[in-house]
Amino acid sequence: MPPLVAHTDLPTFQRLHEEGEEILSPDRASHQCIRELHIGLLNIMPDAALEATERQFFRLVGACNQIAQFHVHPFTIDGLERSSAAGQHIQRYYESFEQIKRDGLDALIISGANVTHDHLQDEAFWLPLTEVFEWAKRNVTSILCSCLATHALIQSCYGVERTRLPEKRWGVFSHKVVDRQHPLMAEINTRFDVPHSRFNEVFQVDMEKHGLKVLVASEEAGVHLAVSPDGFRIVFFQGHPEYDDISLLKEYKREVLRYYHDERSDYPPFPEHYFDVGVQKLLADYAGRVILAKAKGKPLEPLPEAQIIPQLDITWRDSAKAVFNNWLGKVYQITNQDRRLPFMGGIDPENPLGL
């Protein structure tokens, strides 16, 4: 399996190594006669999820079995409030967008983000984000967008604003492959799970109205995976296939704390199709104690995570790895050896996969 190359001392490399992932040193990598792929990770997640997001996407890239060495280049943009610790992490380990533009990329991943306004164009990061979009559309073989990035790029490119849902789309949902012939769907189960966590949605009818091709959708959760009209230049995720087994649990824990601190009026519901019956009973008992502690002004006892985590299932990782494997395999086949150029000779940018 082709490994990630630890071309910086980013702590994520060490964490992944400790988890059993194969990580190459630059010296060892330089002695392998294997081609490099340079993949950008525009990480616009908030501080609490910054490093977890790094690990999640690095892990998916590193699991690909293409004959390549993957150099992942994390960077971020202005318009996002950062703590001192997160700012130091970014300053030490991340590259600048100016450096990214000078060196070039073969592919780009854009993470989700938290928002504070009803309309994305009112966010402080909107203009810096669209600047990255415009550069990448001209210079990068393929862009893969996660959740908020999907909504932002669809709005930027096609003028379609996302719709606020009546309630949060939150949980693990079953999805069906809509287009089995597309190369991104090669050797993938025709039905698989994907986690979602969002208040907004771009609907299938609006995607298709603008020529986007829907590849994977859920009756409950809507579209998960779609591609731009050319079939490959932009890959859109509305779900979160990069999530760890505990990601939704961490979100649930955060919502319980928000309730306890009067930052939300109702006790949070369970993420759908995520906790089994035993965990739901345990958490229902815990909810009673939280509500009582809040009413009496008593300290909050910790969430019993040690009892919960062994019961959590991860039912989406294999399909997530397969999609990433197919995506980077196609990038490898059509990208230019000069990473500042998007395609090798003879590739049609309007139909790069020859579909």
PDB file of N, CA and C in Angstrom, residues 159-227:
ATOM      1  N   GLY A 159     -24.819  29.522  -8.625  1.00  0.00           N
ATOM      2  CA  GLY A 159     -25.806  30.459  -8.107  1.00  0.00           C
ATOM      3  C   GLY A 159     -26.924  29.813  -7.312  1.00  0.00           C
ATOM      4  N   VAL A 160     -26.737  28.579  -6.853  1.00  0.00           N
ATOM      5  CA  VAL A 160     -27.772  27.872  -6.086  1.00  0.00           C
ATOM      6  C   VAL A 160     -27.449  27.981  -4.602  1.00  0.00           C
ATOM      7  N   GLU A 161     -28.308  28.670  -3.855  1.00  0.00           N
ATOM      8  CA  GLU A 161     -28.115  28.748  -2.409  1.00  0.00           C
ATOM      9  C   GLU A 161     -28.717  27.524  -1.740  1.00  0.00           C
ATOM     10  N   ARG A 162     -28.064  27.027  -0.734  1.00  0.00           N
ATOM     11  CA  ARG A 162     -28.569  25.893   0.023  1.00  0.00           C
ATOM     12  C   ARG A 162     -29.855  26.268   0.752  1.00  0.00           C
ATOM     13  N   THR A 163     -30.640  25.281   1.118  1.00  0.00           N
ATOM     14  CA  THR A 163     -31.923  25.480   1.808  1.00  0.00           C
ATOM     15  C   THR A 163     -31.797  25.039   3.259  1.00  0.00           C
ATOM     16  N   ARG A 164     -32.310  25.858   4.157  1.00  0.00           N
ATOM     17  CA  ARG A 164     -32.330  25.504   5.575  1.00  0.00           C
ATOM     18  C   ARG A 164     -33.353  24.394   5.791  1.00  0.00           C
ATOM     19  N   LEU A 165     -32.946  23.331   6.478  1.00  0.00           N
ATOM     20  CA  LEU A 165     -33.832  22.212   6.755  1.00  0.00           C
ATOM     21  C   LEU A 165     -34.674  22.488   8.003  1.00  0.00           C
ATOM     22  N   PRO A 166     -35.840  21.861   8.123  1.00  0.00           N
ATOM     23  CA  PRO A 166     -36.670  22.058   9.316  1.00  0.00           C
ATOM     24  C   PRO A 166     -35.953  21.640  10.599  1.00  0.00           C
ATOM     25  N   GLU A 167     -35.121  20.625  10.512  1.00  0.00           N
ATOM     26  CA  GLU A 167     -34.316  20.199  11.657  1.00  0.00           C
ATOM     27  C   GLU A 167     -32.989  19.649  11.145  1.00  0.00           C
ATOM     28  N   LYS A 168     -32.041  19.514  12.042  1.00  0.00           N
ATOM     29  CA  LYS A 168     -30.698  19.107  11.643  1.00  0.00           C
ATOM     30  C   LYS A 168     -30.703  17.702  11.038  1.00  0.00           C
ATOM     31  N   ARG A 169     -30.028  17.543   9.907  1.00  0.00           N
ATOM     32  CA  ARG A 169     -29.801  16.228   9.298  1.00  0.00           C
ATOM     33  C   ARG A 169     -28.585  15.627   9.985  1.00  0.00           C
ATOM     34  N   TRP A 170     -28.826  14.668  10.880  1.00  0.00           N
ATOM     35  CA  TRP A 170     -27.784  14.268  11.827  1.00  0.00           C
ATOM     36  C   TRP A 170     -27.868  12.776  12.090  1.00  0.00           C
ATOM     37  N   GLY A 171     -26.842  12.038  11.717  1.00  0.00           N
ATOM     38  CA  GLY A 171     -26.835  10.614  11.963  1.00  0.00           C
ATOM     39  C   GLY A 171     -26.104   9.856  10.873  1.00  0.00           C
ATOM     40  N   VAL A 172     -26.353   8.546  10.809  1.00  0.00           N
ATOM     41  CA  VAL A 172     -25.741   7.665   9.814  1.00  0.00           C
ATOM     42  C   VAL A 172     -26.872   7.112   8.949  1.00  0.00           C
ATOM     43  N   PHE A 173     -26.783   7.353   7.638  1.00  0.00           N
ATOM     44  CA  PHE A 173     -27.894   7.038   6.748  1.00  0.00           C
ATOM     45  C   PHE A 173     -27.460   6.094   5.628  1.00  0.00           C
ATOM     46  N   SER A 174     -28.379   5.233   5.222  1.00  0.00           N
ATOM     47  CA  SER A 174     -28.126   4.310   4.114  1.00  0.00           C
ATOM     48  C   SER A 174     -28.272   5.051   2.786  1.00  0.00           C
ATOM     49  N   HIS A 175     -27.341   4.789   1.860  1.00  0.00           N
ATOM     50  CA  HIS A 175     -27.327   5.440   0.547  1.00  0.00           C
ATOM     51  C   HIS A 175     -27.261   4.396  -0.562  1.00  0.00           C
ATOM     52  N   LYS A 176     -27.764   4.758  -1.715  1.00  0.00           N
ATOM     53  CA  LYS A 176     -27.746   3.877  -2.876  1.00  0.00           C
ATOM     54  C   LYS A 176     -26.967   4.534  -4.007  1.00  0.00           C
ATOM     55  N   VAL A 177     -26.167   3.735  -4.706  1.00  0.00           N
ATOM     56  CA  VAL A 177     -25.443   4.240  -5.873  1.00  0.00           C
ATOM     57  C   VAL A 177     -26.443   4.462  -7.003  1.00  0.00           C
ATOM     58  N   VAL A 178     -26.511   5.692  -7.497  1.00  0.00           N
ATOM     59  CA  VAL A 178     -27.460   6.066  -8.550  1.00  0.00           C
ATOM     60  C   VAL A 178     -26.876   5.788  -9.929  1.00  0.00           C
ATOM     61  N   ASP A 179     -25.575   6.050 -10.079  1.00  0.00           N
ATOM     62  CA  ASP A 179     -24.892   5.853 -11.362  1.00  0.00           C
ATOM     63  C   ASP A 179     -23.770   4.831 -11.162  1.00  0.00           C
ATOM     64  N   ARG A 180     -24.050   3.572 -11.509  1.00  0.00           N
ATOM     65  CA  ARG A 180     -23.073   2.508 -11.265  1.00  0.00           C
ATOM     66  C   ARG A 180     -21.945   2.494 -12.290  1.00  0.00           C
ATOM     67  N   GLN A 181     -22.100   3.237 -13.382  1.00  0.00           N
ATOM     68  CA  GLN A 181     -21.097   3.205 -14.446  1.00  0.00           C
ATOM     69  C   GLN A 181     -19.984   4.230 -14.259  1.00  0.00           C
ATOM     70  N   HIS A 182     -20.193   5.193 -13.395  1.00  0.00           N
ATOM     71  CA  HIS A 182     -19.179   6.233 -13.237  1.00  0.00           C
ATOM     72  C   HIS A 182     -17.917   5.641 -12.612  1.00  0.00           C
ATOM     73  N   PRO A 183     -16.725   6.026 -13.090  1.00  0.00           N
ATOM     74  CA  PRO A 183     -15.472   5.453 -12.570  1.00  0.00           C
ATOM     75  C   PRO A 183     -15.273   5.631 -11.063  1.00  0.00           C
ATOM     76  N   LEU A 184     -15.848   6.667 -10.470  1.00  0.00           N
ATOM     77  CA  LEU A 184     -15.715   6.835  -9.019  1.00  0.00           C
ATOM     78  C   LEU A 184     -16.450   5.749  -8.244  1.00  0.00           C
ATOM     79  N   MET A 185     -17.370   5.048  -8.921  1.00  0.00           N
ATOM     80  CA  MET A 185     -18.179   4.009  -8.273  1.00  0.00           C
ATOM     81  C   MET A 185     -17.651   2.600  -8.547  1.00  0.00           C
ATOM     82  N   ALA A 186     -16.519   2.494  -9.183  1.00  0.00           N
ATOM     83  CA  ALA A 186     -15.967   1.175  -9.511  1.00  0.00           C
ATOM     84  C   ALA A 186     -15.682   0.366  -8.247  1.00  0.00           C
ATOM     85  N   GLU A 187     -16.117  -0.900  -8.235  1.00  0.00           N
ATOM     86  CA  GLU A 187     -15.843  -1.843  -7.149  1.00  0.00           C
ATOM     87  C   GLU A 187     -16.374  -1.369  -5.797  1.00  0.00           C
ATOM     88  N   ILE A 188     -17.483  -0.633  -5.802  1.00  0.00           N
ATOM     89  CA  ILE A 188     -18.075  -0.130  -4.560  1.00  0.00           C
ATOM     90  C   ILE A 188     -19.446  -0.771  -4.366  1.00  0.00           C
ATOM     91  N   ASN A 189     -19.781  -1.108  -3.136  1.00  0.00           N
ATOM     92  CA  ASN A 189     -21.104  -1.658  -2.855  1.00  0.00           C
ATOM     93  C   ASN A 189     -22.191  -0.727  -3.394  1.00  0.00           C
ATOM     94  N   THR A 190     -23.285  -1.314  -3.873  1.00  0.00           N
ATOM     95  CA  THR A 190     -24.354  -0.485  -4.443  1.00  0.00           C
ATOM     96  C   THR A 190     -25.158   0.221  -3.360  1.00  0.00           C
ATOM     97  N   ARG A 191     -25.019  -0.207  -2.118  1.00  0.00           N
ATOM     98  CA  ARG A 191     -25.654   0.486  -0.986  1.00  0.00           C
ATOM     99  C   ARG A 191     -24.652   0.541   0.163  1.00  0.00           C
ATOM    100  N   PHE A 192     -24.520   1.715   0.774  1.00  0.00           N
ATOM    101  CA  PHE A 192     -23.594   1.859   1.896  1.00  0.00           C
ATOM    102  C   PHE A 192     -24.001   3.039   2.762  1.00  0.00           C
ATOM    103  N   ASP A 193     -23.463   3.079   3.982  1.00  0.00           N
ATOM    104  CA  ASP A 193     -23.787   4.133   4.943  1.00  0.00           C
ATOM    105  C   ASP A 193     -22.853   5.329   4.788  1.00  0.00           C
ATOM    106  N   VAL A 194     -23.366   6.497   5.172  1.00  0.00           N
ATOM    107  CA  VAL A 194     -22.553   7.719   5.255  1.00  0.00           C
ATOM    108  C   VAL A 194     -23.096   8.556   6.413  1.00  0.00           C
ATOM    109  N   PRO A 195     -22.230   9.100   7.264  1.00  0.00           N
ATOM    110  CA  PRO A 195     -22.702  10.044   8.279  1.00  0.00           C
ATOM    111  C   PRO A 195     -23.026  11.406   7.655  1.00  0.00           C
ATOM    112  N   HIS A 196     -24.029  12.076   8.216  1.00  0.00           N
ATOM    113  CA  HIS A 196     -24.346  13.464   7.851  1.00  0.00           C
ATOM    114  C   HIS A 196     -24.441  14.280   9.131  1.00  0.00           C
ATOM    115  N   SER A 197     -24.123  15.567   9.023  1.00  0.00           N
ATOM    116  CA  SER A 197     -24.259  16.488  10.151  1.00  0.00           C
ATOM    117  C   SER A 197     -24.375  17.903   9.583  1.00  0.00           C
ATOM    118  N   ARG A 198     -25.619  18.333   9.325  1.00  0.00           N
ATOM    119  CA  ARG A 198     -25.807  19.646   8.688  1.00  0.00           C
ATOM    120  C   ARG A 198     -27.240  20.126   8.888  1.00  0.00           C
ATOM    121  N   PHE A 199     -27.375  21.452   8.843  1.00  0.00           N
ATOM    122  CA  PHE A 199     -28.678  22.091   8.952  1.00  0.00           C
ATOM    123  C   PHE A 199     -29.248  22.464   7.589  1.00  0.00           C
ATOM    124  N   ASN A 200     -28.429  22.324   6.541  1.00  0.00           N
ATOM    125  CA  ASN A 200     -28.807  22.822   5.222  1.00  0.00           C
ATOM    126  C   ASN A 200     -28.603  21.748   4.163  1.00  0.00           C
ATOM    127  N   GLU A 201     -29.208  21.957   2.998  1.00  0.00           N
ATOM    128  CA  GLU A 201     -29.105  20.973   1.929  1.00  0.00           C
ATOM    129  C   GLU A 201     -29.219  21.648   0.568  1.00  0.00           C
ATOM    130  N   VAL A 202     -28.478  21.110  -0.396  1.00  0.00           N
ATOM    131  CA  VAL A 202     -28.742  21.397  -1.803  1.00  0.00           C
ATOM    132  C   VAL A 202     -29.431  20.162  -2.354  1.00  0.00           C
ATOM    133  N   PHE A 203     -30.618  20.345  -2.920  1.00  0.00           N
ATOM    134  CA  PHE A 203     -31.446  19.212  -3.318  1.00  0.00           C
ATOM    135  C   PHE A 203     -31.042  18.671  -4.692  1.00  0.00           C
ATOM    136  N   GLN A 204     -31.341  17.396  -4.899  1.00  0.00           N
ATOM    137  CA  GLN A 204     -30.981  16.724  -6.146  1.00  0.00           C
ATOM    138  C   GLN A 204     -31.550  17.443  -7.362  1.00  0.00           C
ATOM    139  N   VAL A 205     -32.798  17.901  -7.284  1.00  0.00           N
ATOM    140  CA  VAL A 205     -33.423  18.561  -8.432  1.00  0.00           C
ATOM    141  C   VAL A 205     -32.656  19.824  -8.822  1.00  0.00           C
ATOM    142  N   ASP A 206     -32.129  20.562  -7.832  1.00  0.00           N
ATOM    143  CA  ASP A 206     -31.375  21.782  -8.135  1.00  0.00           C
ATOM    144  C   ASP A 206     -29.993  21.458  -8.684  1.00  0.00           C
ATOM    145  N   MET A 207     -29.388  20.389  -8.193  1.00  0.00           N
ATOM    146  CA  MET A 207     -28.103  19.964  -8.754  1.00  0.00           C
ATOM    147  C   MET A 207     -28.263  19.588 -10.226  1.00  0.00           C
ATOM    148  N   GLU A 208     -29.252  18.759 -10.509  1.00  0.00           N
ATOM    149  CA  GLU A 208     -29.425  18.260 -11.870  1.00  0.00           C
ATOM    150  C   GLU A 208     -29.865  19.359 -12.826  1.00  0.00           C
ATOM    151  N   LYS A 209     -30.551  20.349 -12.312  1.00  0.00           N
ATOM    152  CA  LYS A 209     -30.969  21.487 -13.141  1.00  0.00           C
ATOM    153  C   LYS A 209     -29.756  22.221 -13.710  1.00  0.00           C
ATOM    154  N   HIS A 210     -28.650  22.176 -12.992  1.00  0.00           N
ATOM    155  CA  HIS A 210     -27.423  22.863 -13.417  1.00  0.00           C
ATOM    156  C   HIS A 210     -26.383  21.890 -13.987  1.00  0.00           C
ATOM    157  N   GLY A 211     -26.811  20.686 -14.315  1.00  0.00           N
ATOM    158  CA  GLY A 211     -25.933  19.746 -15.002  1.00  0.00           C
ATOM    159  C   GLY A 211     -25.059  18.894 -14.125  1.00  0.00           C
ATOM    160  N   LEU A 212     -25.168  19.040 -12.803  1.00  0.00           N
ATOM    161  CA  LEU A 212     -24.388  18.167 -11.924  1.00  0.00           C
ATOM    162  C   LEU A 212     -24.905  16.738 -12.035  1.00  0.00           C
ATOM    163  N   LYS A 213     -23.994  15.778 -11.914  1.00  0.00           N
ATOM    164  CA  LYS A 213     -24.359  14.370 -12.035  1.00  0.00           C
ATOM    165  C   LYS A 213     -24.353  13.726 -10.656  1.00  0.00           C
ATOM    166  N   VAL A 214     -25.517  13.272 -10.218  1.00  0.00           N
ATOM    167  CA  VAL A 214     -25.646  12.653  -8.901  1.00  0.00           C
ATOM    168  C   VAL A 214     -25.217  11.194  -8.991  1.00  0.00           C
ATOM    169  N   LEU A 215     -24.301  10.801  -8.107  1.00  0.00           N
ATOM    170  CA  LEU A 215     -23.794   9.431  -8.105  1.00  0.00           C
ATOM    171  C   LEU A 215     -24.327   8.603  -6.940  1.00  0.00           C
ATOM    172  N   VAL A 216     -24.520   9.223  -5.785  1.00  0.00           N
ATOM    173  CA  VAL A 216     -24.955   8.498  -4.587  1.00  0.00           C
ATOM    174  C   VAL A 216     -25.977   9.349  -3.843  1.00  0.00           C
ATOM    175  N   ALA A 217     -27.123   8.743  -3.468  1.00  0.00           N
ATOM    176  CA  ALA A 217     -28.171   9.492  -2.772  1.00  0.00           C
ATOM    177  C   ALA A 217     -28.876   8.589  -1.768  1.00  0.00           C
ATOM    178  N   SER A 218     -29.568   9.226  -0.827  1.00  0.00           N
ATOM    179  CA  SER A 218     -30.322   8.543   0.217  1.00  0.00           C
ATOM    180  C   SER A 218     -31.750   9.052   0.222  1.00  0.00           C
ATOM    181  N   GLU A 219     -32.711   8.128   0.407  1.00  0.00           N
ATOM    182  CA  GLU A 219     -34.105   8.559   0.516  1.00  0.00           C
ATOM    183  C   GLU A 219     -34.309   9.450   1.735  1.00  0.00           C
ATOM    184  N   GLU A 220     -33.581   9.177   2.808  1.00  0.00           N
ATOM    185  CA  GLU A 220     -33.718   9.961   4.038  1.00  0.00           C
ATOM    186  C   GLU A 220     -32.872  11.225   4.035  1.00  0.00           C
ATOM    187  N   ALA A 221     -31.631  11.103   3.555  1.00  0.00           N
ATOM    188  CA  ALA A 221     -30.646  12.174   3.765  1.00  0.00           C
ATOM    189  C   ALA A 221     -30.347  12.985   2.514  1.00  0.00           C
ATOM    190  N   GLY A 222     -30.927  12.636   1.363  1.00  0.00           N
ATOM    191  CA  GLY A 222     -30.655  13.386   0.145  1.00  0.00           C
ATOM    192  C   GLY A 222     -29.363  12.962  -0.525  1.00  0.00           C
ATOM    193  N   VAL A 223     -28.852  13.822  -1.394  1.00  0.00           N
ATOM    194  CA  VAL A 223     -27.647  13.519  -2.164  1.00  0.00           C
ATOM    195  C   VAL A 223     -26.423  13.514  -1.258  1.00  0.00           C
ATOM    196  N   HIS A 224     -25.615  12.484  -1.385  1.00  0.00           N
ATOM    197  CA  HIS A 224     -24.305  12.489  -0.726  1.00  0.00           C
ATOM    198  C   HIS A 224     -23.206  12.874  -1.698  1.00  0.00           C
ATOM    199  N   LEU A 225     -23.173  12.255  -2.875  1.00  0.00           N
ATOM    200  CA  LEU A 225     -22.040  12.397  -3.794  1.00  0.00           C
ATOM    201  C   LEU A 225     -22.528  12.799  -5.182  1.00  0.00           C
ATOM    202  N   ALA A 226     -21.957  13.875  -5.707  1.00  0.00           N
ATOM    203  CA  ALA A 226     -22.255  14.326  -7.066  1.00  0.00           C
ATOM    204  C   ALA A 226     -20.969  14.871  -7.678  1.00  0.00           C
ATOM    205  N   VAL A 227     -20.959  15.021  -8.998  1.00  0.00           N
ATOM    206  CA  VAL A 227     -19.794  15.568  -9.689  1.00  0.00           C
ATOM    207  C   VAL A 227     -20.238  16.685 -10.620  1.00  0.00           C
TER     208      VAL A 227
END
